[in-house]
Amino acid sequence: PQWRKEIGDHELQSFSYTASDQDSYADFWAENVSLNLNGSTFILHAFEEEIEINLPYLGAHNVSNALAATALAMAVGASLADVKAGLEQRSQVKGRLYPVEINEHCLLIDDTYNANVDSMKSAISVLKNYPAFRILAVGDMAELGKESTQCHQEVADFAQQAGLDLIVSFGKESAVISANAQHHFTDKQTMSNFLLPIISQKIVEKQPLVLLAKGSRRQKMEELIEMLSQSISCTFGVYSGN
């Protein structure tokens, strides 16, 4: 392969996160991965060393990201203790699984920075694990060319298998993901107006609810998060704006 020609004789390090948590050839791998509502915990193996990591980022894909970051950091001289300190320090970035906590029963997740098939599936995997009423608010994925219809259908199939409680869609091609014309919108304010009574009822009943919003950058799905946050604040006075 071309990349092997380019690296020449430089040392090559590998990392792997597999279904069995271990890959014997890898220099960096995760063991005993436990995903939870606040992130994950796992044993990080780095060559002959190991250390427990409490990762404050949602989803299995972020365990893989942590392994890649570990390989890079240690390649430039970081110790395993340095790696642990870095991975466990949360740096929240809006648009990347950014939690907006309304109250102890209601959580909105802003994952609106961008979207492709893999990141859509990762977000759905995160959402489906919450023990709550789970709402996916999804916008179109952009710049997919001739494969766009197929890609949206692939996400639709994955979302259906996840068994979420409600899916609403915004745009054009994402309608297939919600699989219900009544739950597809071409205006985010109308979508917000549809969702608000559902969310409000759950808050009144103190039933846990999690809504995750995701779409391509041009869809600006973060506007839905802000609309809902402000409306809920006006109704219940519980949103802090953080």
PDB file of C-alpha atoms in Angstrom:
ATOM      1  CA  PRO A   1       0.000   0.000   0.000  1.00  0.00           C
ATOM      2  CA  GLN A   2       1.060   3.589  -0.636  1.00  0.00           C
ATOM      3  CA  TRP A   3       1.106   4.511   3.057  1.00  0.00           C
ATOM      4  CA  ARG A   4       3.695   1.802   3.783  1.00  0.00           C
ATOM      5  CA  LYS A   5       5.955   3.225   1.098  1.00  0.00           C
ATOM      6  CA  GLU A   6       5.617   6.678   2.603  1.00  0.00           C
ATOM      7  CA  ILE A   7       6.473   5.682   6.169  1.00  0.00           C
ATOM      8  CA  GLY A   8       9.554   3.767   5.034  1.00  0.00           C
ATOM      9  CA  ASP A   9      11.572   2.424   7.948  1.00  0.00           C
ATOM     10  CA  HIS A  10       9.805   4.515  10.586  1.00  0.00           C
ATOM     11  CA  GLU A  11       8.502   2.617  13.628  1.00  0.00           C
ATOM     12  CA  LEU A  12       4.870   1.577  13.289  1.00  0.00           C
ATOM     13  CA  GLN A  13       2.565   1.338  16.307  1.00  0.00           C
ATOM     14  CA  SER A  14      -0.936  -0.127  16.299  1.00  0.00           C
ATOM     15  CA  PHE A  15      -4.074   0.208  18.378  1.00  0.00           C
ATOM     16  CA  SER A  16      -7.233  -1.856  18.333  1.00  0.00           C
ATOM     17  CA  TYR A  17     -10.627  -1.931  19.974  1.00  0.00           C
ATOM     18  CA  THR A  18     -12.360  -5.140  18.992  1.00  0.00           C
ATOM     19  CA  ALA A  19     -15.540  -6.857  20.109  1.00  0.00           C
ATOM     20  CA  SER A  20     -13.463  -9.140  22.359  1.00  0.00           C
ATOM     21  CA  ASP A  21     -11.675  -6.079  23.844  1.00  0.00           C
ATOM     22  CA  GLN A  22      -8.254  -7.468  22.928  1.00  0.00           C
ATOM     23  CA  ASP A  23      -6.140  -7.864  19.849  1.00  0.00           C
ATOM     24  CA  SER A  24      -2.887  -9.692  20.447  1.00  0.00           C
ATOM     25  CA  TYR A  25      -0.881  -7.813  17.830  1.00  0.00           C
ATOM     26  CA  ALA A  26      -1.848  -4.322  18.981  1.00  0.00           C
ATOM     27  CA  ASP A  27       0.447  -2.094  21.030  1.00  0.00           C
ATOM     28  CA  PHE A  28      -2.557  -0.288  22.544  1.00  0.00           C
ATOM     29  CA  TRP A  29      -5.864  -1.943  23.355  1.00  0.00           C
ATOM     30  CA  ALA A  30      -8.808  -1.730  25.746  1.00  0.00           C
ATOM     31  CA  GLU A  31      -9.999  -4.435  28.127  1.00  0.00           C
ATOM     32  CA  ASN A  32     -13.156  -4.722  30.229  1.00  0.00           C
ATOM     33  CA  VAL A  33     -14.883  -1.837  28.459  1.00  0.00           C
ATOM     34  CA  SER A  34     -17.991  -0.704  30.305  1.00  0.00           C
ATOM     35  CA  LEU A  35     -20.142   1.944  28.636  1.00  0.00           C
ATOM     36  CA  ASN A  36     -22.322   4.087  30.881  1.00  0.00           C
ATOM     37  CA  LEU A  37     -24.442   7.225  30.745  1.00  0.00           C
ATOM     38  CA  ASN A  38     -21.502   9.467  31.601  1.00  0.00           C
ATOM     39  CA  GLY A  39     -18.883   7.894  29.340  1.00  0.00           C
ATOM     40  CA  SER A  40     -16.978   4.659  29.802  1.00  0.00           C
ATOM     41  CA  THR A  41     -14.454   2.840  31.948  1.00  0.00           C
ATOM     42  CA  PHE A  42     -11.821   0.413  30.688  1.00  0.00           C
ATOM     43  CA  ILE A  43      -8.346  -0.938  31.281  1.00  0.00           C
ATOM     44  CA  LEU A  44      -5.918   0.687  28.881  1.00  0.00           C
ATOM     45  CA  HIS A  45      -3.052  -1.585  27.812  1.00  0.00           C
ATOM     46  CA  ALA A  46       0.029   0.131  26.419  1.00  0.00           C
ATOM     47  CA  PHE A  47       2.849  -2.261  25.582  1.00  0.00           C
ATOM     48  CA  GLU A  48       3.670  -3.923  28.945  1.00  0.00           C
ATOM     49  CA  GLU A  49       1.778  -1.373  31.063  1.00  0.00           C
ATOM     50  CA  GLU A  50      -1.876  -0.993  31.962  1.00  0.00           C
ATOM     51  CA  ILE A  51      -4.025   1.583  33.742  1.00  0.00           C
ATOM     52  CA  GLU A  52      -7.715   2.130  34.475  1.00  0.00           C
ATOM     53  CA  ILE A  53      -9.360   4.925  32.513  1.00  0.00           C
ATOM     54  CA  ASN A  54     -12.612   6.720  33.343  1.00  0.00           C
ATOM     55  CA  LEU A  55     -13.400   8.349  30.021  1.00  0.00           C
ATOM     56  CA  PRO A  56     -15.961  11.197  30.221  1.00  0.00           C
ATOM     57  CA  TYR A  57     -17.082  10.857  26.597  1.00  0.00           C
ATOM     58  CA  LEU A  58     -20.106   8.960  25.359  1.00  0.00           C
ATOM     59  CA  GLY A  59     -20.026   5.952  23.059  1.00  0.00           C
ATOM     60  CA  ALA A  60     -17.792   3.059  22.062  1.00  0.00           C
ATOM     61  CA  HIS A  61     -16.284   5.098  19.210  1.00  0.00           C
ATOM     62  CA  ASN A  62     -14.685   7.412  21.754  1.00  0.00           C
ATOM     63  CA  VAL A  63     -12.861   4.457  23.317  1.00  0.00           C
ATOM     64  CA  SER A  64     -11.264   3.934  19.908  1.00  0.00           C
ATOM     65  CA  ASN A  65     -10.477   7.646  19.733  1.00  0.00           C
ATOM     66  CA  ALA A  66      -8.843   7.413  23.177  1.00  0.00           C
ATOM     67  CA  LEU A  67      -6.613   4.566  22.011  1.00  0.00           C
ATOM     68  CA  ALA A  68      -5.520   6.564  18.977  1.00  0.00           C
ATOM     69  CA  ALA A  69      -4.787   9.588  21.179  1.00  0.00           C
ATOM     70  CA  THR A  70      -2.796   7.373  23.553  1.00  0.00           C
ATOM     71  CA  ALA A  71      -0.632   6.039  20.730  1.00  0.00           C
ATOM     72  CA  LEU A  72       0.092   9.569  19.520  1.00  0.00           C
ATOM     73  CA  ALA A  73       0.790  10.978  22.988  1.00  0.00           C
ATOM     74  CA  MET A  74       3.149   8.200  24.049  1.00  0.00           C
ATOM     75  CA  ALA A  75       4.964   8.381  20.710  1.00  0.00           C
ATOM     76  CA  VAL A  76       6.045  11.911  21.615  1.00  0.00           C
ATOM     77  CA  GLY A  77       7.076  11.064  25.177  1.00  0.00           C
ATOM     78  CA  ALA A  78       3.966  11.128  27.358  1.00  0.00           C
ATOM     79  CA  SER A  79       3.781   8.659  30.232  1.00  0.00           C
ATOM     80  CA  LEU A  80       0.785   6.436  30.901  1.00  0.00           C
ATOM     81  CA  ALA A  81      -0.035   8.644  33.897  1.00  0.00           C
ATOM     82  CA  ASP A  82       0.006  11.677  31.578  1.00  0.00           C
ATOM     83  CA  VAL A  83      -2.338   9.865  29.207  1.00  0.00           C
ATOM     84  CA  LYS A  84      -4.762   9.027  32.021  1.00  0.00           C
ATOM     85  CA  ALA A  85      -4.828  12.638  33.211  1.00  0.00           C
ATOM     86  CA  GLY A  86      -5.467  13.891  29.696  1.00  0.00           C
ATOM     87  CA  LEU A  87      -8.198  11.402  28.819  1.00  0.00           C
ATOM     88  CA  GLU A  88     -10.081  11.890  32.069  1.00  0.00           C
ATOM     89  CA  GLN A  89     -10.182  15.682  31.788  1.00  0.00           C
ATOM     90  CA  ARG A  90     -13.368  16.497  29.949  1.00  0.00           C
ATOM     91  CA  SER A  91     -13.263  19.293  27.419  1.00  0.00           C
ATOM     92  CA  GLN A  92     -16.847  19.802  26.315  1.00  0.00           C
ATOM     93  CA  VAL A  93     -17.242  21.024  22.761  1.00  0.00           C
ATOM     94  CA  LYS A  94     -20.643  22.187  21.569  1.00  0.00           C
ATOM     95  CA  GLY A  95     -21.897  20.105  18.692  1.00  0.00           C
ATOM     96  CA  ARG A  96     -19.948  16.987  19.648  1.00  0.00           C
ATOM     97  CA  LEU A  97     -22.157  14.937  21.965  1.00  0.00           C
ATOM     98  CA  TYR A  98     -22.466  18.070  24.090  1.00  0.00           C
ATOM     99  CA  PRO A  99     -24.895  17.511  26.986  1.00  0.00           C
ATOM    100  CA  VAL A 100     -27.489  20.173  27.764  1.00  0.00           C
ATOM    101  CA  GLU A 101     -29.025  19.142  31.071  1.00  0.00           C
ATOM    102  CA  ILE A 102     -32.497  20.597  31.525  1.00  0.00           C
ATOM    103  CA  ASN A 103     -33.040  18.925  34.885  1.00  0.00           C
ATOM    104  CA  GLU A 104     -32.352  15.555  36.489  1.00  0.00           C
ATOM    105  CA  HIS A 105     -34.959  13.903  34.255  1.00  0.00           C
ATOM    106  CA  CYS A 106     -34.387  15.652  30.924  1.00  0.00           C
ATOM    107  CA  LEU A 107     -31.211  15.705  28.834  1.00  0.00           C
ATOM    108  CA  LEU A 108     -30.659  17.198  25.378  1.00  0.00           C
ATOM    109  CA  ILE A 109     -27.535  16.103  23.483  1.00  0.00           C
ATOM    110  CA  ASP A 110     -26.095  18.480  20.909  1.00  0.00           C
ATOM    111  CA  ASP A 111     -24.221  16.374  18.333  1.00  0.00           C
ATOM    112  CA  THR A 112     -24.857  18.781  15.496  1.00  0.00           C
ATOM    113  CA  TYR A 113     -21.320  19.646  14.362  1.00  0.00           C
ATOM    114  CA  ASN A 114     -21.539  17.392  11.321  1.00  0.00           C
ATOM    115  CA  ALA A 115     -22.892  14.044  10.155  1.00  0.00           C
ATOM    116  CA  ASN A 116     -22.006  11.066   8.016  1.00  0.00           C
ATOM    117  CA  VAL A 117     -23.182   7.458   8.105  1.00  0.00           C
ATOM    118  CA  ASP A 118     -20.621   6.298  10.684  1.00  0.00           C
ATOM    119  CA  SER A 119     -21.119   9.245  13.041  1.00  0.00           C
ATOM    120  CA  MET A 120     -24.898   8.876  12.726  1.00  0.00           C
ATOM    121  CA  LYS A 121     -24.652   5.225  13.737  1.00  0.00           C
ATOM    122  CA  SER A 122     -22.353   6.089  16.644  1.00  0.00           C
ATOM    123  CA  ALA A 123     -24.779   8.740  17.890  1.00  0.00           C
ATOM    124  CA  ILE A 124     -27.718   6.342  17.638  1.00  0.00           C
ATOM    125  CA  SER A 125     -25.714   3.730  19.563  1.00  0.00           C
ATOM    126  CA  VAL A 126     -25.099   6.261  22.315  1.00  0.00           C
ATOM    127  CA  LEU A 127     -28.751   7.283  22.458  1.00  0.00           C
ATOM    128  CA  LYS A 128     -30.193   3.764  22.521  1.00  0.00           C
ATOM    129  CA  ASN A 129     -28.299   2.891  25.720  1.00  0.00           C
ATOM    130  CA  TYR A 130     -30.045   5.511  27.843  1.00  0.00           C
ATOM    131  CA  PRO A 131     -32.712   4.116  30.202  1.00  0.00           C
ATOM    132  CA  ALA A 132     -35.136   6.828  29.159  1.00  0.00           C
ATOM    133  CA  PHE A 133     -37.627   7.900  26.512  1.00  0.00           C
ATOM    134  CA  ARG A 134     -35.211   8.329  23.609  1.00  0.00           C
ATOM    135  CA  ILE A 135     -35.815  10.852  20.837  1.00  0.00           C
ATOM    136  CA  LEU A 136     -33.601  11.238  17.762  1.00  0.00           C
ATOM    137  CA  ALA A 137     -33.948  14.549  15.926  1.00  0.00           C
ATOM    138  CA  VAL A 138     -32.074  14.047  12.696  1.00  0.00           C
ATOM    139  CA  GLY A 139     -31.277  16.333   9.782  1.00  0.00           C
ATOM    140  CA  ASP A 140     -30.052  15.531   6.284  1.00  0.00           C
ATOM    141  CA  MET A 141     -26.499  14.345   5.713  1.00  0.00           C
ATOM    142  CA  ALA A 142     -24.849  16.519   3.051  1.00  0.00           C
ATOM    143  CA  GLU A 143     -22.243  16.070   0.312  1.00  0.00           C
ATOM    144  CA  LEU A 144     -22.872  12.357  -0.245  1.00  0.00           C
ATOM    145  CA  GLY A 145     -23.381  12.646  -3.987  1.00  0.00           C
ATOM    146  CA  LYS A 146     -25.021   9.769  -5.832  1.00  0.00           C
ATOM    147  CA  GLU A 147     -24.844   7.597  -2.701  1.00  0.00           C
ATOM    148  CA  SER A 148     -26.951   9.987  -0.625  1.00  0.00           C
ATOM    149  CA  THR A 149     -30.226   8.052  -0.884  1.00  0.00           C
ATOM    150  CA  GLN A 150     -28.488   4.784  -0.062  1.00  0.00           C
ATOM    151  CA  CYS A 151     -26.649   6.338   2.896  1.00  0.00           C
ATOM    152  CA  HIS A 152     -29.827   7.804   4.377  1.00  0.00           C
ATOM    153  CA  GLN A 153     -31.536   4.430   4.005  1.00  0.00           C
ATOM    154  CA  GLU A 154     -28.609   2.732   5.766  1.00  0.00           C
ATOM    155  CA  VAL A 155     -28.991   5.085   8.727  1.00  0.00           C
ATOM    156  CA  ALA A 156     -32.766   4.542   8.642  1.00  0.00           C
ATOM    157  CA  ASP A 157     -32.304   0.767   8.896  1.00  0.00           C
ATOM    158  CA  PHE A 158     -29.812   1.159  11.746  1.00  0.00           C
ATOM    159  CA  ALA A 159     -32.117   3.531  13.634  1.00  0.00           C
ATOM    160  CA  GLN A 160     -35.056   1.163  13.245  1.00  0.00           C
ATOM    161  CA  GLN A 161     -33.020  -1.711  14.680  1.00  0.00           C
ATOM    162  CA  ALA A 162     -32.027   0.485  17.639  1.00  0.00           C
ATOM    163  CA  GLY A 163     -35.655   0.584  18.792  1.00  0.00           C
ATOM    164  CA  LEU A 164     -35.734   4.272  19.704  1.00  0.00           C
ATOM    165  CA  ASP A 165     -38.970   5.696  21.078  1.00  0.00           C
ATOM    166  CA  LEU A 166     -39.374   8.559  18.601  1.00  0.00           C
ATOM    167  CA  ILE A 167     -37.528   9.764  15.516  1.00  0.00           C
ATOM    168  CA  VAL A 168     -38.196  13.132  13.927  1.00  0.00           C
ATOM    169  CA  SER A 169     -36.453  14.355  10.795  1.00  0.00           C
ATOM    170  CA  PHE A 170     -35.699  17.698   9.147  1.00  0.00           C
ATOM    171  CA  GLY A 171     -34.774  18.514   5.566  1.00  0.00           C
ATOM    172  CA  LYS A 172     -35.441  16.394   2.495  1.00  0.00           C
ATOM    173  CA  GLU A 173     -33.684  13.053   2.320  1.00  0.00           C
ATOM    174  CA  SER A 174     -33.820  12.365   6.068  1.00  0.00           C
ATOM    175  CA  ALA A 175     -37.553  11.684   5.830  1.00  0.00           C
ATOM    176  CA  VAL A 176     -36.748   8.016   5.311  1.00  0.00           C
ATOM    177  CA  ILE A 177     -35.052   7.922   8.719  1.00  0.00           C
ATOM    178  CA  SER A 178     -38.155   8.998  10.607  1.00  0.00           C
ATOM    179  CA  ALA A 179     -40.163   6.629   8.377  1.00  0.00           C
ATOM    180  CA  ASN A 180     -43.277   8.650   9.102  1.00  0.00           C
ATOM    181  CA  ALA A 181     -44.396  11.686   7.103  1.00  0.00           C
ATOM    182  CA  GLN A 182     -46.108  13.051  10.196  1.00  0.00           C
ATOM    183  CA  HIS A 183     -42.731  13.182  11.941  1.00  0.00           C
ATOM    184  CA  HIS A 184     -40.810  14.851   9.109  1.00  0.00           C
ATOM    185  CA  PHE A 185     -40.456  18.633   9.074  1.00  0.00           C
ATOM    186  CA  THR A 186     -39.158  21.316   6.749  1.00  0.00           C
ATOM    187  CA  ASP A 187     -39.153  23.932   9.502  1.00  0.00           C
ATOM    188  CA  LYS A 188     -37.315  23.566  12.824  1.00  0.00           C
ATOM    189  CA  GLN A 189     -39.771  25.760  14.709  1.00  0.00           C
ATOM    190  CA  THR A 190     -42.608  23.428  13.714  1.00  0.00           C
ATOM    191  CA  MET A 191     -40.484  20.495  14.807  1.00  0.00           C
ATOM    192  CA  SER A 192     -39.842  22.183  18.148  1.00  0.00           C
ATOM    193  CA  ASN A 193     -43.555  22.876  18.574  1.00  0.00           C
ATOM    194  CA  PHE A 194     -44.262  19.187  17.967  1.00  0.00           C
ATOM    195  CA  LEU A 195     -41.635  17.999  20.449  1.00  0.00           C
ATOM    196  CA  LEU A 196     -42.292  20.490  23.244  1.00  0.00           C
ATOM    197  CA  PRO A 197     -45.538  18.966  24.608  1.00  0.00           C
ATOM    198  CA  ILE A 198     -43.992  15.483  24.508  1.00  0.00           C
ATOM    199  CA  ILE A 199     -40.963  16.660  26.473  1.00  0.00           C
ATOM    200  CA  SER A 200     -43.082  18.757  28.830  1.00  0.00           C
ATOM    201  CA  GLN A 201     -45.288  15.793  29.672  1.00  0.00           C
ATOM    202  CA  LYS A 202     -42.249  13.675  30.544  1.00  0.00           C
ATOM    203  CA  ILE A 203     -40.895  16.441  32.758  1.00  0.00           C
ATOM    204  CA  VAL A 204     -44.233  16.780  34.574  1.00  0.00           C
ATOM    205  CA  GLU A 205     -44.411  13.016  35.055  1.00  0.00           C
ATOM    206  CA  LYS A 206     -40.706  12.942  36.085  1.00  0.00           C
ATOM    207  CA  GLN A 207     -39.997  10.309  33.467  1.00  0.00           C
ATOM    208  CA  PRO A 208     -36.427  10.347  32.106  1.00  0.00           C
ATOM    209  CA  LEU A 209     -36.113  11.663  28.559  1.00  0.00           C
ATOM    210  CA  VAL A 210     -33.088  12.073  26.310  1.00  0.00           C
ATOM    211  CA  LEU A 211     -33.165  13.868  22.965  1.00  0.00           C
ATOM    212  CA  LEU A 212     -30.176  13.757  20.617  1.00  0.00           C
ATOM    213  CA  ALA A 213     -30.004  16.177  17.693  1.00  0.00           C
ATOM    214  CA  LYS A 214     -27.726  15.503  14.728  1.00  0.00           C
ATOM    215  CA  GLY A 215     -27.344  16.556  11.108  1.00  0.00           C
ATOM    216  CA  SER A 216     -24.919  18.048   8.628  1.00  0.00           C
ATOM    217  CA  ARG A 217     -23.432  21.448   9.415  1.00  0.00           C
ATOM    218  CA  ARG A 218     -25.681  23.247   6.931  1.00  0.00           C
ATOM    219  CA  GLN A 219     -28.792  21.857   8.641  1.00  0.00           C
ATOM    220  CA  LYS A 220     -27.972  23.804  11.838  1.00  0.00           C
ATOM    221  CA  MET A 221     -29.750  21.322  14.092  1.00  0.00           C
ATOM    222  CA  GLU A 222     -28.293  23.121  17.113  1.00  0.00           C
ATOM    223  CA  GLU A 223     -31.063  25.653  16.540  1.00  0.00           C
ATOM    224  CA  LEU A 224     -33.554  22.990  17.616  1.00  0.00           C
ATOM    225  CA  ILE A 225     -31.638  22.435  20.863  1.00  0.00           C
ATOM    226  CA  GLU A 226     -31.757  26.155  21.578  1.00  0.00           C
ATOM    227  CA  MET A 227     -35.458  26.457  20.722  1.00  0.00           C
ATOM    228  CA  LEU A 228     -36.367  23.577  23.010  1.00  0.00           C
ATOM    229  CA  SER A 229     -34.116  24.829  25.808  1.00  0.00           C
ATOM    230  CA  GLN A 230     -35.632  28.289  25.746  1.00  0.00           C
ATOM    231  CA  SER A 231     -39.218  27.015  25.502  1.00  0.00           C
ATOM    232  CA  ILE A 232     -38.758  24.594  28.383  1.00  0.00           C
ATOM    233  CA  SER A 233     -37.130  27.349  30.421  1.00  0.00           C
ATOM    234  CA  CYS A 234     -40.114  29.633  29.844  1.00  0.00           C
ATOM    235  CA  THR A 235     -42.503  26.842  30.821  1.00  0.00           C
ATOM    236  CA  PHE A 236     -40.688  25.352  33.811  1.00  0.00           C
ATOM    237  CA  GLY A 237     -37.870  27.768  34.636  1.00  0.00           C
ATOM    238  CA  VAL A 238     -35.390  24.900  34.937  1.00  0.00           C
ATOM    239  CA  TYR A 239     -32.819  25.480  32.178  1.00  0.00           C
ATOM    240  CA  SER A 240     -29.582  27.093  33.296  1.00  0.00           C
ATOM    241  CA  GLY A 241     -28.289  27.921  29.805  1.00  0.00           C
ATOM    242  CA  ASN A 242     -25.055  25.950  30.211  1.00  0.00           C
TER     243      ASN A 242
END
